[in-house]
PDB file of C-alpha atoms in Angstrom:
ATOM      1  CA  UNK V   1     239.106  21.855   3.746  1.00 96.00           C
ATOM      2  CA  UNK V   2     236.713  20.103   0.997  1.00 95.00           C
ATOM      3  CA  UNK V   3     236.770  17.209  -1.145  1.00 94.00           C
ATOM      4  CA  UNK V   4     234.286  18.667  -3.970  1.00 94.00           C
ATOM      5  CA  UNK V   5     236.422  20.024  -6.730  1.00 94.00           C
ATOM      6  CA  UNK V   6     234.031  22.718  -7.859  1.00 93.00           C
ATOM      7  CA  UNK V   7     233.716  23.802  -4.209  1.00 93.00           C
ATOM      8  CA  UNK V   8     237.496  23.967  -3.827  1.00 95.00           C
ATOM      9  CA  UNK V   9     238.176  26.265  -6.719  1.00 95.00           C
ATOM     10  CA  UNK V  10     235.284  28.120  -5.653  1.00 93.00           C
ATOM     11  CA  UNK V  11     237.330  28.519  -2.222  1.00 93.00           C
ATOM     12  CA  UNK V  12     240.278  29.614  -4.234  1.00 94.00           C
ATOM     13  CA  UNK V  13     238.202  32.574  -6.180  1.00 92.00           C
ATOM     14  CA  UNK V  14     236.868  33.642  -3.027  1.00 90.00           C
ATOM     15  CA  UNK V  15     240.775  34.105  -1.915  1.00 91.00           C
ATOM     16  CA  UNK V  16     241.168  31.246   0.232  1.00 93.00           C
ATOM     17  CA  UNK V  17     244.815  31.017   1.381  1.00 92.00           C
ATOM     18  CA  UNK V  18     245.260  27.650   1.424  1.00 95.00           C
ATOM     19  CA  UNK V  19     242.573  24.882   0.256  1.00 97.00           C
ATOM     20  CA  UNK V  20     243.413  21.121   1.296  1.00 98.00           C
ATOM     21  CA  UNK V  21     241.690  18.202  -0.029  1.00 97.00           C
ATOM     22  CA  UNK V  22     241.734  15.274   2.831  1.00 97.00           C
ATOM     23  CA  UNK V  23     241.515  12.870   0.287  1.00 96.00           C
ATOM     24  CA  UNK V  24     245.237  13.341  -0.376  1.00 96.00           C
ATOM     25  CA  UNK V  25     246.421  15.249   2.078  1.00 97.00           C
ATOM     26  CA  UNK V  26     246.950  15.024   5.823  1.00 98.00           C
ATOM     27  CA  UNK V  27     244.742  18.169   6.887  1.00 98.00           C
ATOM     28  CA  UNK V  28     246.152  18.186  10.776  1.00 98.00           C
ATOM     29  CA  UNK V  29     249.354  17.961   9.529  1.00 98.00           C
ATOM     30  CA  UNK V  30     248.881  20.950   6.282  1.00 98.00           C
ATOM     31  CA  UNK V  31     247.211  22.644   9.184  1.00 98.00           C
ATOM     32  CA  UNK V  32     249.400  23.133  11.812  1.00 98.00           C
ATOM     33  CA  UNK V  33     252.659  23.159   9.032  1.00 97.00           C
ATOM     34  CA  UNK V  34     250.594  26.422   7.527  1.00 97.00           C
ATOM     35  CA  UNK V  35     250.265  27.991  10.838  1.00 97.00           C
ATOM     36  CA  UNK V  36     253.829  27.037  12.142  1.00 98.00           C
ATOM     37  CA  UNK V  37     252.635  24.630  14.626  1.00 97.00           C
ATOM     38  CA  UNK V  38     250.083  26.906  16.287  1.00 98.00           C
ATOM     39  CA  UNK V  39     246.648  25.847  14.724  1.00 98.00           C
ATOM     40  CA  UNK V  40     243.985  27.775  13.635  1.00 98.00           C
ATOM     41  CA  UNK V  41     241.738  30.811  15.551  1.00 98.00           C
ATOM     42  CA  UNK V  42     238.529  29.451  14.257  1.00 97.00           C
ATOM     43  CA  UNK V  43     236.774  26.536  12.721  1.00 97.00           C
ATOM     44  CA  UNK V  44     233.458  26.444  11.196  1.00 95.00           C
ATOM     45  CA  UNK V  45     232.039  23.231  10.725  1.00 95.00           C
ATOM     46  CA  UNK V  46     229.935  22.665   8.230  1.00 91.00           C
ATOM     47  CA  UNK V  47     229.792  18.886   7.110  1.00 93.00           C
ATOM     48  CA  UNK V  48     229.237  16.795  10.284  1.00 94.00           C
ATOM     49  CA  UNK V  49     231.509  14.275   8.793  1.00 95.00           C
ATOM     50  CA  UNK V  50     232.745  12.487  11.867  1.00 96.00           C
ATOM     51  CA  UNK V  51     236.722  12.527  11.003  1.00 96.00           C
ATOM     52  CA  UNK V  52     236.440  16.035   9.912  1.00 97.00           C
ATOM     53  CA  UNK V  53     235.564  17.036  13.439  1.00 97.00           C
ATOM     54  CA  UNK V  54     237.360  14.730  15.466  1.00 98.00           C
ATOM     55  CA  UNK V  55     240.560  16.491  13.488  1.00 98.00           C
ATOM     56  CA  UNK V  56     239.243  19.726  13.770  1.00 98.00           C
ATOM     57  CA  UNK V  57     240.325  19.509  17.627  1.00 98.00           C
ATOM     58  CA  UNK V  58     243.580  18.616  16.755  1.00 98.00           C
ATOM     59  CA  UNK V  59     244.505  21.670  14.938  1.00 98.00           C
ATOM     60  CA  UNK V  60     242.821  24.269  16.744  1.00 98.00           C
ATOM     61  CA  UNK V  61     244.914  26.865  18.910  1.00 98.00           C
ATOM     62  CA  UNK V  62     244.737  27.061  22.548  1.00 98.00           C
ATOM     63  CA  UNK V  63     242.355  29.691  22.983  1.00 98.00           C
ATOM     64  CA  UNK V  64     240.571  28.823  19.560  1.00 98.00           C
ATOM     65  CA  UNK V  65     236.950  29.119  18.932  1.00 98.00           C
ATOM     66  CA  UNK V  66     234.807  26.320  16.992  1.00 97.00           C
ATOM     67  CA  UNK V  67     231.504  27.249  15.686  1.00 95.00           C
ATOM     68  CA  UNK V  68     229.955  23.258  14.929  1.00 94.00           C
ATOM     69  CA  UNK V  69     227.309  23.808  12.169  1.00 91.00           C
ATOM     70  CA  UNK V  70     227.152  20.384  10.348  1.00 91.00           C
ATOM     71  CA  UNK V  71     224.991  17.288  12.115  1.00 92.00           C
ATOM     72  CA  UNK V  72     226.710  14.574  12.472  1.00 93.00           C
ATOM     73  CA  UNK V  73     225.483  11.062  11.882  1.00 93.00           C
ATOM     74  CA  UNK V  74     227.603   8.992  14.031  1.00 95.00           C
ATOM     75  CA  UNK V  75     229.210   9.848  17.407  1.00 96.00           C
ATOM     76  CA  UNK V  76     231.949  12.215  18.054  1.00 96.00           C
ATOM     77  CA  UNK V  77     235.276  11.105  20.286  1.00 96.00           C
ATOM     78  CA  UNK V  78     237.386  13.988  21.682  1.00 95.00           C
ATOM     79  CA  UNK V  79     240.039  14.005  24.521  1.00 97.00           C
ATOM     80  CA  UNK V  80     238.254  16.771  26.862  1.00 97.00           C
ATOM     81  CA  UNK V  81     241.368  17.380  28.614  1.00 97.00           C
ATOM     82  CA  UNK V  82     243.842  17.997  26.045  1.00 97.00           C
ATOM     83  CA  UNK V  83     241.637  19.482  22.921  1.00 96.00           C
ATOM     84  CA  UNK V  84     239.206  21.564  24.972  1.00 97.00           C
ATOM     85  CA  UNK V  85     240.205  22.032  28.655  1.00 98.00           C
ATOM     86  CA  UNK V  86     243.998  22.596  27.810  1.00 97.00           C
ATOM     87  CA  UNK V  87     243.543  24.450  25.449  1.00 98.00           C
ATOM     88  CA  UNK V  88     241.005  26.492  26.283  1.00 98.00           C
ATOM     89  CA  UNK V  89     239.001  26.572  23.294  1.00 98.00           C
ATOM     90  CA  UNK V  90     235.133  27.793  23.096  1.00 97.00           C
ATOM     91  CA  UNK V  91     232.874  25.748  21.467  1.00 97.00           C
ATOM     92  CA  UNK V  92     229.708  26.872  20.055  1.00 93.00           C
ATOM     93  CA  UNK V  93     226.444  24.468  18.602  1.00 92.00           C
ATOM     94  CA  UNK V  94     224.391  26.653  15.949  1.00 86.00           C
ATOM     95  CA  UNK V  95     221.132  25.665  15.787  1.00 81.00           C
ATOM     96  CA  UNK V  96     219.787  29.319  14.843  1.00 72.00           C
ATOM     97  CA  UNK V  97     220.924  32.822  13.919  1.00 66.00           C
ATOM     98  CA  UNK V  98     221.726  36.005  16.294  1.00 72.00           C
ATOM     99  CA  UNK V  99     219.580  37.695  13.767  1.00 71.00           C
ATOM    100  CA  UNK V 100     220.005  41.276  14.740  1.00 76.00           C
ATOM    101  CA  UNK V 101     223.649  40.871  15.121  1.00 79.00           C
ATOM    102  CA  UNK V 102     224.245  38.750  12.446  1.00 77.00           C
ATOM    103  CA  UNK V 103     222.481  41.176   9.876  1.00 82.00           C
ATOM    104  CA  UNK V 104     225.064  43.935  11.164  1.00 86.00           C
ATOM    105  CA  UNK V 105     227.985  41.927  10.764  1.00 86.00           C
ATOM    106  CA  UNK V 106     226.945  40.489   7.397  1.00 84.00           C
ATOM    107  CA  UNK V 107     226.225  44.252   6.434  1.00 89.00           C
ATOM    108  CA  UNK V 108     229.901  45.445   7.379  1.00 90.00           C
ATOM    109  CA  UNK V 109     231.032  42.701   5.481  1.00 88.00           C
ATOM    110  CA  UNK V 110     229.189  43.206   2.638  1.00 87.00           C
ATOM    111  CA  UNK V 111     230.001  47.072   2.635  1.00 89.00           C
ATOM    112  CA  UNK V 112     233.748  45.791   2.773  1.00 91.00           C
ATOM    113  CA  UNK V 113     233.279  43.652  -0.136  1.00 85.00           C
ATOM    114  CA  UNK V 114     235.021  40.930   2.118  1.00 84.00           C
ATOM    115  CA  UNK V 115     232.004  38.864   0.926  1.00 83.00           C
ATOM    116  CA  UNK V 116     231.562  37.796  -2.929  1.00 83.00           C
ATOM    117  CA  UNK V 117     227.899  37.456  -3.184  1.00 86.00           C
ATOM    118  CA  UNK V 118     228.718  37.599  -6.945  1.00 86.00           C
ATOM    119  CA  UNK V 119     230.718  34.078  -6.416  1.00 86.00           C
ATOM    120  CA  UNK V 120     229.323  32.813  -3.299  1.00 88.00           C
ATOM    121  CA  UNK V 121     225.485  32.414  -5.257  1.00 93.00           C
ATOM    122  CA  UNK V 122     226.279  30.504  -8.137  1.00 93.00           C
ATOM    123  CA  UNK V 123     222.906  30.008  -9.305  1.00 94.00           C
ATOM    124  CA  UNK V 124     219.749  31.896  -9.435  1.00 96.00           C
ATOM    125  CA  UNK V 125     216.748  29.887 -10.374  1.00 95.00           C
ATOM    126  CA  UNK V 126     212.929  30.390 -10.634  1.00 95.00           C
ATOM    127  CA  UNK V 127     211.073  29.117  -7.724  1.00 93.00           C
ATOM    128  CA  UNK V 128     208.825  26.924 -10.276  1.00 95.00           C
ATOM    129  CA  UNK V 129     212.061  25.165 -10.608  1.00 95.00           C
ATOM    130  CA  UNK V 130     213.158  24.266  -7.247  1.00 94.00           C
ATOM    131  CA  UNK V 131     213.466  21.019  -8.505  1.00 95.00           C
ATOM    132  CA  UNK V 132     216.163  21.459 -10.500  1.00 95.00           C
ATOM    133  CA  UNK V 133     217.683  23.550  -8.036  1.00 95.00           C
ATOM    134  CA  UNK V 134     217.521  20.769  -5.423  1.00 95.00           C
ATOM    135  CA  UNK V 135     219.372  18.165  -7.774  1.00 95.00           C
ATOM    136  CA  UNK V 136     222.177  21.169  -8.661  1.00 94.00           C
ATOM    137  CA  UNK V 137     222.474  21.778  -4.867  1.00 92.00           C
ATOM    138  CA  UNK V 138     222.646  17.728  -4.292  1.00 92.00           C
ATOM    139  CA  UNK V 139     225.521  17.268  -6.949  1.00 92.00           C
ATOM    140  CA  UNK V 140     227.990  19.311  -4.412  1.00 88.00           C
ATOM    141  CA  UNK V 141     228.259  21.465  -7.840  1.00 91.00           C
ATOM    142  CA  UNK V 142     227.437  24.850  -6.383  1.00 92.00           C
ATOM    143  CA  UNK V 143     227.786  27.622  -4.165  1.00 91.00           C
ATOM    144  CA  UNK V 144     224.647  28.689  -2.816  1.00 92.00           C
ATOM    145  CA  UNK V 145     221.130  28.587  -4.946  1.00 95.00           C
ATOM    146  CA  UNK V 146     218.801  31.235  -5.083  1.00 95.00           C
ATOM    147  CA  UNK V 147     214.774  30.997  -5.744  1.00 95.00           C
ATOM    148  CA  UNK V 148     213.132  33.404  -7.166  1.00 94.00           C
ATOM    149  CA  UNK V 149     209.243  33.524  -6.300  1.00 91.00           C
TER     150      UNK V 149
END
């Protein structure tokens, strides 16, 4: 789910299987139409937008897990009873890594190739100009920036 066009087609390289904008599309309802009414396993969270959350809940499966990255801004309403209780769901706030046991996962994954570092880091700039790299990272235009010292 993004709005960004460069980000969504960078979704779609990556093998996405389905990429919604929710500019123009009714995400709960793609959602759950996708996964014939049963919602997704797992949502990472990444932008904090308040809407994008709030939905989130609504198309998770019962017995779902949500991994909440972004930082939201304003406050967050969700029915406790029906989108987390009822349905079971685990929730999980990232402030930090599991470093040892992220490092063996992100291993195995990269051994698999079911990560594209080649498409996931779209740039690779000097460190001298992190500058520039800031203002590419800022324009939404990007994967993931690397400095190089």
């Amino acid at each position: 789910i993004e709005v960004n066009p460069f980000r969504m087609n960078l979704a779609r390289e990556l093998g996405a299987d389905l990429v919604i904008n929710p500019r123009d599309t009714d995400v709960i309802q793609a959602v759950l139409k996708e996964t014939n009414g049963l919602g997704v396993d797992v949502v990472a969270e990444f932008s904090g937008n308040k809407k994008a959350i709030e939905q989130s809940f609504k198309y998770i499966k019962k017995g779902g897990h949500m991994s909440l990255l972004g930082i939201a801004s304003e406050k967050i309403e969700i029915d406790i009873s029906t989108d987390v209780v009822f349905k079971g769901i685990t929730i999980y706030g990232v402030t930090g890594r599991k470093m040892y046991e992220n490092w063996d996962q992100v291993s195995a994954l990269l051994e698999s190739k079911k990560i594209r570092l080649d498409k996931i880091v779209t740039h690779v700039i000097s460190m001298k100009d992190y500058e520039e790299a800031f203002k590419i990272m800022a324009s939404g235009n990007s994967g993931k920036v690397v400095l190089i010292p």
